[in-house]
JSON list of C-alpha atoms and ligand atoms in Angstrom, two decimals:
[
{"chain": "A", "resi": 1, "resn": "MET", "atom": "CA", "xyz": [-29.40, -15.78, 32.64]},
{"chain": "A", "resi": 2, "resn": "LEU", "atom": "CA", "xyz": [-30.42, -12.33, 31.49]},
{"chain": "A", "resi": 3, "resn": "SER", "atom": "CA", "xyz": [-33.12, -10.46, 33.37]},
{"chain": "A", "resi": 4, "resn": "LYS", "atom": "CA", "xyz": [-36.13, -9.36, 31.33]},
{"chain": "A", "resi": 5, "resn": "ASN", "atom": "CA", "xyz": [-35.02, -5.76, 31.77]},
{"chain": "A", "resi": 6, "resn": "MET", "atom": "CA", "xyz": [-31.44, -6.43, 30.63]},
{"chain": "A", "resi": 7, "resn": "GLN", "atom": "CA", "xyz": [-32.70, -8.47, 27.71]},
{"chain": "A", "resi": 8, "resn": "ALA", "atom": "CA", "xyz": [-35.01, -5.65, 26.57]},
{"chain": "A", "resi": 9, "resn": "ALA", "atom": "CA", "xyz": [-32.20, -3.10, 26.84]},
{"chain": "A", "resi": 10, "resn": "LEU", "atom": "CA", "xyz": [-29.80, -5.31, 24.85]},
{"chain": "A", "resi": 11, "resn": "ASN", "atom": "CA", "xyz": [-32.46, -5.87, 22.21]},
{"chain": "A", "resi": 12, "resn": "GLU", "atom": "CA", "xyz": [-32.85, -2.11, 21.96]},
{"chain": "A", "resi": 13, "resn": "GLN", "atom": "CA", "xyz": [-29.09, -1.97, 21.27]},
{"chain": "A", "resi": 14, "resn": "VAL", "atom": "CA", "xyz": [-29.49, -4.61, 18.54]},
{"chain": "A", "resi": 15, "resn": "LYS", "atom": "CA", "xyz": [-31.79, -2.14, 16.84]},
{"chain": "A", "resi": 16, "resn": "ILE", "atom": "CA", "xyz": [-29.37, 0.77, 17.31]},
{"chain": "A", "resi": 17, "resn": "GLU", "atom": "CA", "xyz": [-26.49, -1.21, 15.78]},
{"chain": "A", "resi": 18, "resn": "ALA", "atom": "CA", "xyz": [-28.68, -2.38, 12.90]},
{"chain": "A", "resi": 19, "resn": "GLN", "atom": "CA", "xyz": [-29.89, 1.17, 12.35]},
{"chain": "A", "resi": 20, "resn": "SER", "atom": "CA", "xyz": [-26.27, 2.41, 12.43]},
{"chain": "A", "resi": 21, "resn": "SER", "atom": "CA", "xyz": [-25.37, -0.12, 9.75]},
{"chain": "A", "resi": 22, "resn": "GLN", "atom": "CA", "xyz": [-28.29, 1.12, 7.67]},
{"chain": "A", "resi": 23, "resn": "VAL", "atom": "CA", "xyz": [-27.40, 4.82, 8.13]},
{"chain": "A", "resi": 24, "resn": "TYR", "atom": "CA", "xyz": [-23.81, 4.20, 6.99]},
{"chain": "A", "resi": 25, "resn": "LEU", "atom": "CA", "xyz": [-24.97, 2.01, 4.13]},
{"chain": "A", "resi": 26, "resn": "ALA", "atom": "CA", "xyz": [-27.10, 4.92, 2.91]},
{"chain": "A", "resi": 27, "resn": "MET", "atom": "CA", "xyz": [-24.08, 7.24, 3.25]},
{"chain": "A", "resi": 28, "resn": "ALA", "atom": "CA", "xyz": [-22.04, 4.75, 1.21]},
{"chain": "A", "resi": 29, "resn": "SER", "atom": "CA", "xyz": [-24.61, 4.56, -1.55]},
{"chain": "A", "resi": 30, "resn": "TRP", "atom": "CA", "xyz": [-24.91, 8.36, -1.69]},
{"chain": "A", "resi": 31, "resn": "SER", "atom": "CA", "xyz": [-21.16, 8.90, -1.76]},
{"chain": "A", "resi": 32, "resn": "GLU", "atom": "CA", "xyz": [-20.74, 6.22, -4.44]},
{"chain": "A", "resi": 33, "resn": "ILE", "atom": "CA", "xyz": [-22.55, 8.48, -6.91]},
{"chain": "A", "resi": 34, "resn": "GLN", "atom": "CA", "xyz": [-20.48, 11.55, -5.98]},
{"chain": "A", "resi": 35, "resn": "PRO", "atom": "CA", "xyz": [-17.44, 12.10, -8.18]},
{"chain": "A", "resi": 36, "resn": "GLY", "atom": "CA", "xyz": [-13.93, 11.31, -6.94]},
{"chain": "A", "resi": 37, "resn": "ILE", "atom": "CA", "xyz": [-14.52, 9.97, -3.44]},
{"chain": "A", "resi": 38, "resn": "ASP", "atom": "CA", "xyz": [-14.12, 6.24, -3.96]},
{"chain": "A", "resi": 39, "resn": "ASN", "atom": "CA", "xyz": [-12.25, 5.68, -0.72]},
{"chain": "A", "resi": 40, "resn": "VAL", "atom": "CA", "xyz": [-14.77, 7.66, 1.31]},
{"chain": "A", "resi": 41, "resn": "THR", "atom": "CA", "xyz": [-17.39, 5.38, -0.23]},
{"chain": "A", "resi": 42, "resn": "GLN", "atom": "CA", "xyz": [-15.40, 2.31, 0.78]},
{"chain": "A", "resi": 43, "resn": "PHE", "atom": "CA", "xyz": [-15.00, 3.76, 4.29]},
{"chain": "A", "resi": 44, "resn": "PHE", "atom": "CA", "xyz": [-18.79, 4.03, 4.64]},
{"chain": "A", "resi": 45, "resn": "TYR", "atom": "CA", "xyz": [-19.36, 0.52, 3.28]},
{"chain": "A", "resi": 46, "resn": "ASN", "atom": "CA", "xyz": [-16.75, -0.85, 5.70]},
{"chain": "A", "resi": 47, "resn": "HIS", "atom": "CA", "xyz": [-18.29, 1.07, 8.56]},
{"chain": "A", "resi": 48, "resn": "SER", "atom": "CA", "xyz": [-21.71, -0.29, 7.73]},
{"chain": "A", "resi": 49, "resn": "ASP", "atom": "CA", "xyz": [-20.30, -3.85, 7.78]},
{"chain": "A", "resi": 50, "resn": "GLU", "atom": "CA", "xyz": [-18.70, -3.20, 11.17]},
{"chain": "A", "resi": 51, "resn": "GLU", "atom": "CA", "xyz": [-22.01, -2.07, 12.63]},
{"chain": "A", "resi": 52, "resn": "ARG", "atom": "CA", "xyz": [-23.63, -5.23, 11.35]},
{"chain": "A", "resi": 53, "resn": "MET", "atom": "CA", "xyz": [-20.89, -7.20, 13.13]},
{"chain": "A", "resi": 54, "resn": "HIS", "atom": "CA", "xyz": [-21.63, -5.26, 16.35]},
{"chain": "A", "resi": 55, "resn": "MET", "atom": "CA", "xyz": [-25.28, -6.18, 15.96]},
{"chain": "A", "resi": 56, "resn": "LEU", "atom": "CA", "xyz": [-24.50, -9.87, 15.39]},
{"chain": "A", "resi": 57, "resn": "LYS", "atom": "CA", "xyz": [-22.22, -9.98, 18.43]},
{"chain": "A", "resi": 58, "resn": "LEU", "atom": "CA", "xyz": [-25.12, -8.72, 20.56]},
{"chain": "A", "resi": 59, "resn": "ILE", "atom": "CA", "xyz": [-27.58, -11.18, 19.02]},
{"chain": "A", "resi": 60, "resn": "HIS", "atom": "CA", "xyz": [-25.30, -14.13, 19.82]},
{"chain": "A", "resi": 61, "resn": "PHE", "atom": "CA", "xyz": [-24.68, -12.88, 23.36]},
{"chain": "A", "resi": 62, "resn": "ILE", "atom": "CA", "xyz": [-28.39, -12.44, 24.13]},
{"chain": "A", "resi": 63, "resn": "ASN", "atom": "CA", "xyz": [-29.24, -15.90, 22.79]},
{"chain": "A", "resi": 64, "resn": "GLU", "atom": "CA", "xyz": [-26.30, -17.58, 24.52]},
{"chain": "A", "resi": 65, "resn": "ARG", "atom": "CA", "xyz": [-27.31, -16.05, 27.87]},
{"chain": "A", "resi": 66, "resn": "GLY", "atom": "CA", "xyz": [-30.76, -17.61, 27.78]},
{"chain": "A", "resi": 67, "resn": "GLY", "atom": "CA", "xyz": [-32.55, -14.65, 26.21]},
{"chain": "A", "resi": 68, "resn": "PHE", "atom": "CA", "xyz": [-34.06, -14.13, 22.78]},
{"chain": "A", "resi": 69, "resn": "ALA", "atom": "CA", "xyz": [-32.62, -11.60, 20.33]},
{"chain": "A", "resi": 70, "resn": "MET", "atom": "CA", "xyz": [-35.48, -10.10, 18.37]},
{"chain": "A", "resi": 71, "resn": "ILE", "atom": "CA", "xyz": [-34.68, -8.77, 14.92]},
{"chain": "A", "resi": 72, "resn": "PRO", "atom": "CA", "xyz": [-36.20, -5.30, 14.70]},
{"chain": "A", "resi": 73, "resn": "ALA", "atom": "CA", "xyz": [-37.82, -3.24, 11.95]},
{"chain": "A", "resi": 74, "resn": "LEU", "atom": "CA", "xyz": [-35.63, -0.30, 10.95]},
{"chain": "A", "resi": 75, "resn": "GLU", "atom": "CA", "xyz": [-36.26, 3.34, 10.11]},
{"chain": "A", "resi": 76, "resn": "GLN", "atom": "CA", "xyz": [-35.59, 4.89, 6.74]},
{"chain": "A", "resi": 77, "resn": "PRO", "atom": "CA", "xyz": [-32.15, 6.53, 6.97]},
{"chain": "A", "resi": 78, "resn": "ALA", "atom": "CA", "xyz": [-31.30, 9.87, 5.30]},
{"chain": "A", "resi": 79, "resn": "LEU", "atom": "CA", "xyz": [-30.64, 9.16, 1.64]},
{"chain": "A", "resi": 80, "resn": "THR", "atom": "CA", "xyz": [-28.71, 12.26, 0.64]},
{"chain": "A", "resi": 81, "resn": "TYR", "atom": "CA", "xyz": [-26.47, 14.92, 2.21]},
{"chain": "A", "resi": 82, "resn": "PRO", "atom": "CA", "xyz": [-25.77, 18.50, 1.13]},
{"chain": "A", "resi": 83, "resn": "SER", "atom": "CA", "xyz": [-22.03, 17.74, 1.20]},
{"chain": "A", "resi": 84, "resn": "ILE", "atom": "CA", "xyz": [-19.45, 15.27, 2.40]},
{"chain": "A", "resi": 85, "resn": "ILE", "atom": "CA", "xyz": [-18.84, 17.46, 5.46]},
{"chain": "A", "resi": 86, "resn": "HIS", "atom": "CA", "xyz": [-22.50, 17.13, 6.43]},
{"chain": "A", "resi": 87, "resn": "ALA", "atom": "CA", "xyz": [-22.31, 13.36, 6.16]},
{"chain": "A", "resi": 88, "resn": "PHE", "atom": "CA", "xyz": [-19.29, 13.20, 8.48]},
{"chain": "A", "resi": 89, "resn": "LYS", "atom": "CA", "xyz": [-20.91, 15.58, 10.98]},
{"chain": "A", "resi": 90, "resn": "GLU", "atom": "CA", "xyz": [-23.88, 13.22, 11.05]},
{"chain": "A", "resi": 91, "resn": "LEU", "atom": "CA", "xyz": [-21.55, 10.27, 11.53]},
{"chain": "A", "resi": 92, "resn": "LEU", "atom": "CA", "xyz": [-19.98, 11.89, 14.61]},
{"chain": "A", "resi": 93, "resn": "LYS", "atom": "CA", "xyz": [-23.39, 12.81, 16.04]},
{"chain": "A", "resi": 94, "resn": "HIS", "atom": "CA", "xyz": [-24.54, 9.26, 15.49]},
{"chain": "A", "resi": 95, "resn": "GLU", "atom": "CA", "xyz": [-21.50, 7.75, 17.20]},
{"chain": "A", "resi": 96, "resn": "ILE", "atom": "CA", "xyz": [-21.97, 10.03, 20.23]},
{"chain": "A", "resi": 97, "resn": "MET", "atom": "CA", "xyz": [-25.58, 8.86, 20.48]},
{"chain": "A", "resi": 98, "resn": "VAL", "atom": "CA", "xyz": [-24.42, 5.21, 20.31]},
{"chain": "A", "resi": 99, "resn": "SER", "atom": "CA", "xyz": [-21.82, 5.80, 23.05]},
{"chain": "A", "resi": 100, "resn": "GLU", "atom": "CA", "xyz": [-24.50, 7.25, 25.31]},
{"chain": "A", "resi": 101, "resn": "SER", "atom": "CA", "xyz": [-26.68, 4.26, 24.68]},
{"chain": "A", "resi": 102, "resn": "ILE", "atom": "CA", "xyz": [-23.83, 1.84, 25.52]},
{"chain": "A", "resi": 103, "resn": "ASN", "atom": "CA", "xyz": [-23.18, 3.78, 28.73]},
{"chain": "A", "resi": 104, "resn": "LYS", "atom": "CA", "xyz": [-26.82, 3.34, 29.73]},
{"chain": "A", "resi": 105, "resn": "LEU", "atom": "CA", "xyz": [-26.51, -0.41, 29.18]},
{"chain": "A", "resi": 106, "resn": "VAL", "atom": "CA", "xyz": [-23.42, -0.48, 31.39]},
{"chain": "A", "resi": 107, "resn": "ASP", "atom": "CA", "xyz": [-25.42, 1.33, 34.09]},
{"chain": "A", "resi": 108, "resn": "ILE", "atom": "CA", "xyz": [-28.22, -1.24, 33.89]},
{"chain": "A", "resi": 109, "resn": "ALA", "atom": "CA", "xyz": [-25.76, -4.14, 34.06]},
{"chain": "A", "resi": 110, "resn": "LEU", "atom": "CA", "xyz": [-24.09, -2.64, 37.13]},
{"chain": "A", "resi": 111, "resn": "ASN", "atom": "CA", "xyz": [-27.40, -1.90, 38.87]},
{"chain": "A", "resi": 112, "resn": "GLU", "atom": "CA", "xyz": [-28.49, -5.49, 38.30]},
{"chain": "A", "resi": 113, "resn": "LYS", "atom": "CA", "xyz": [-25.08, -6.84, 39.36]},
{"chain": "A", "resi": 114, "resn": "ASP", "atom": "CA", "xyz": [-25.01, -8.62, 35.98]},
{"chain": "A", "resi": 115, "resn": "TYR", "atom": "CA", "xyz": [-21.22, -8.85, 35.77]},
{"chain": "A", "resi": 116, "resn": "ALA", "atom": "CA", "xyz": [-21.19, -11.13, 32.71]},
{"chain": "A", "resi": 117, "resn": "THR", "atom": "CA", "xyz": [-23.08, -8.53, 30.67]},
{"chain": "A", "resi": 118, "resn": "HIS", "atom": "CA", "xyz": [-20.99, -5.77, 32.18]},
{"chain": "A", "resi": 119, "resn": "ASN", "atom": "CA", "xyz": [-17.85, -7.58, 31.07]},
{"chain": "A", "resi": 120, "resn": "PHE", "atom": "CA", "xyz": [-19.29, -8.21, 27.59]},
{"chain": "A", "resi": 121, "resn": "LEU", "atom": "CA", "xyz": [-20.14, -4.52, 27.22]},
{"chain": "A", "resi": 122, "resn": "GLN", "atom": "CA", "xyz": [-16.57, -3.38, 27.87]},
{"chain": "A", "resi": 123, "resn": "TRP", "atom": "CA", "xyz": [-15.71, -4.31, 24.28]},
{"chain": "A", "resi": 124, "resn": "TYR", "atom": "CA", "xyz": [-18.38, -1.84, 23.10]},
{"chain": "A", "resi": 125, "resn": "VAL", "atom": "CA", "xyz": [-17.15, 0.85, 25.48]},
{"chain": "A", "resi": 126, "resn": "ALA", "atom": "CA", "xyz": [-13.64, 0.56, 24.00]},
{"chain": "A", "resi": 127, "resn": "GLU", "atom": "CA", "xyz": [-15.00, 0.39, 20.46]},
{"chain": "A", "resi": 128, "resn": "GLN", "atom": "CA", "xyz": [-17.01, 3.59, 20.94]},
{"chain": "A", "resi": 129, "resn": "ILE", "atom": "CA", "xyz": [-13.94, 5.44, 22.22]},
{"chain": "A", "resi": 130, "resn": "GLU", "atom": "CA", "xyz": [-12.15, 4.43, 18.98]},
{"chain": "A", "resi": 131, "resn": "GLU", "atom": "CA", "xyz": [-15.05, 5.28, 16.72]},
{"chain": "A", "resi": 132, "resn": "GLU", "atom": "CA", "xyz": [-15.73, 8.67, 18.28]},
{"chain": "A", "resi": 133, "resn": "ALA", "atom": "CA", "xyz": [-12.02, 9.55, 18.10]},
{"chain": "A", "resi": 134, "resn": "LEU", "atom": "CA", "xyz": [-11.88, 8.53, 14.45]},
{"chain": "A", "resi": 135, "resn": "ALA", "atom": "CA", "xyz": [-15.04, 10.50, 13.60]},
{"chain": "A", "resi": 136, "resn": "ARG", "atom": "CA", "xyz": [-13.61, 13.59, 15.38]},
{"chain": "A", "resi": 137, "resn": "THR", "atom": "CA", "xyz": [-10.30, 13.31, 13.51]},
{"chain": "A", "resi": 138, "resn": "LEU", "atom": "CA", "xyz": [-12.07, 13.06, 10.17]},
{"chain": "A", "resi": 139, "resn": "ASN", "atom": "CA", "xyz": [-14.32, 16.03, 11.01]},
{"chain": "A", "resi": 140, "resn": "GLU", "atom": "CA", "xyz": [-11.30, 18.14, 12.00]},
{"chain": "A", "resi": 141, "resn": "LYS", "atom": "CA", "xyz": [-9.58, 17.31, 8.73]},
{"chain": "A", "resi": 142, "resn": "LEU", "atom": "CA", "xyz": [-12.69, 18.25, 6.75]},
{"chain": "A", "resi": 143, "resn": "GLU", "atom": "CA", "xyz": [-13.04, 21.53, 8.63]},
{"chain": "A", "resi": 144, "resn": "MET", "atom": "CA", "xyz": [-9.46, 22.42, 7.66]},
{"chain": "A", "resi": 145, "resn": "ILE", "atom": "CA", "xyz": [-10.12, 21.53, 4.03]},
{"chain": "A", "resi": 146, "resn": "GLY", "atom": "CA", "xyz": [-13.40, 23.43, 3.68]},
{"chain": "A", "resi": 147, "resn": "ASP", "atom": "CA", "xyz": [-14.51, 23.53, 0.04]},
{"chain": "A", "resi": 148, "resn": "GLU", "atom": "CA", "xyz": [-11.07, 23.07, -1.40]},
{"chain": "A", "resi": 149, "resn": "LYS", "atom": "CA", "xyz": [-11.12, 20.39, -4.11]},
{"chain": "A", "resi": 150, "resn": "SER", "atom": "CA", "xyz": [-7.44, 19.44, -3.79]},
{"chain": "A", "resi": 151, "resn": "GLY", "atom": "CA", "xyz": [-7.91, 18.99, -0.03]},
{"chain": "A", "resi": 152, "resn": "LEU", "atom": "CA", "xyz": [-10.86, 16.69, -0.60]},
{"chain": "A", "resi": 153, "resn": "TYR", "atom": "CA", "xyz": [-8.76, 14.70, -3.04]},
{"chain": "A", "resi": 154, "resn": "LEU", "atom": "CA", "xyz": [-6.11, 14.17, -0.35]},
{"chain": "A", "resi": 155, "resn": "PHE", "atom": "CA", "xyz": [-8.78, 13.43, 2.27]},
{"chain": "A", "resi": 156, "resn": "ASP", "atom": "CA", "xyz": [-10.13, 10.68, 0.04]},
{"chain": "A", "resi": 157, "resn": "LYS", "atom": "CA", "xyz": [-6.63, 9.34, -0.58]},
{"chain": "A", "resi": 158, "resn": "ASP", "atom": "CA", "xyz": [-5.91, 9.26, 3.14]},
{"chain": "A", "resi": 159, "resn": "ILE", "atom": "CA", "xyz": [-9.15, 8.03, 4.70]},
{"chain": "A", "resi": 160, "resn": "LEU", "atom": "CA", "xyz": [-8.62, 4.28, 4.47]},
{"chain": "A", "resi": 161, "resn": "ASN", "atom": "CA", "xyz": [-5.14, 4.59, 6.03]},
{"chain": "A", "resi": 162, "resn": "VAL", "atom": "CA", "xyz": [-6.55, 6.61, 8.91]},
{"chain": "A", "resi": 163, "resn": "SER", "atom": "CA", "xyz": [-9.31, 4.11, 9.56]},
{"chain": "A", "resi": 164, "resn": "ILE", "atom": "CA", "xyz": [-6.97, 1.10, 9.28]},
{"chain": "A", "resi": 165, "resn": "ALA", "atom": "CA", "xyz": [-4.50, 2.76, 11.71]},
{"chain": "A", "resi": 166, "resn": "SER", "atom": "CA", "xyz": [-7.27, 3.34, 14.20]},
{"chain": "A", "resi": 167, "resn": "SER", "atom": "CA", "xyz": [-8.58, -0.24, 13.98]},
{"chain": "A", "resi": 168, "resn": "ASN", "atom": "CA", "xyz": [-5.02, -1.56, 14.46]},
{"chain": "A", "resi": 169, "resn": "ASP", "atom": "CA", "xyz": [-4.83, 0.39, 17.73]},
{"chain": "A", "resi": 170, "resn": "GLU", "atom": "CA", "xyz": [-7.72, -1.65, 19.15]},
{"chain": "B", "resi": 201, "resn": "OFO", "atom": "FE1", "xyz": [-21.45, 0.06, 16.79]},
{"chain": "B", "resi": 201, "resn": "OFO", "atom": "O1", "xyz": [-20.04, 1.16, 16.77]},
{"chain": "B", "resi": 201, "resn": "OFO", "atom": "FE2", "xyz": [-20.42, 2.74, 15.80]},
{"chain": "B", "resi": 201, "resn": "OFO", "atom": "O2", "xyz": [-22.03, 3.02, 16.26]}
]
């Protein structure tokens, strides 16, 4: 059975995952109307779907542990970005924020000696390591490319392979 405190903290994470899905969905929609970055667009759509899956996993866990997962209202995400590099910088910043939030949940679970929740959260800890590493790799690539159009073309060509390779490592 979840404590009230643990339940509230997990519900807060439901909101963060839902908000993440929304932020990446907005990135996907924005990049869909930019020329020549179809795979980047697909990457953002996929990423948005993954965040929704993270949210659902939390919802089921809360409800199965005798709590109640409350579906939250969300904030309006940024709709546009000055460039693709800006969008990916935002993505990395966002993932770092999510990792910090997962770490806080782990702290709460440990303090409460809630080992079931602690165990459940390890999946998120591992996932965040993957996602931060992927976001860093993509940012490094974009920094090397700068404004070069041919580089961006190759980046777009490559991005789905990079993300598939990283999810296969999980
Ligand atoms: Fe939910 O993994 Fe990214 O944020």
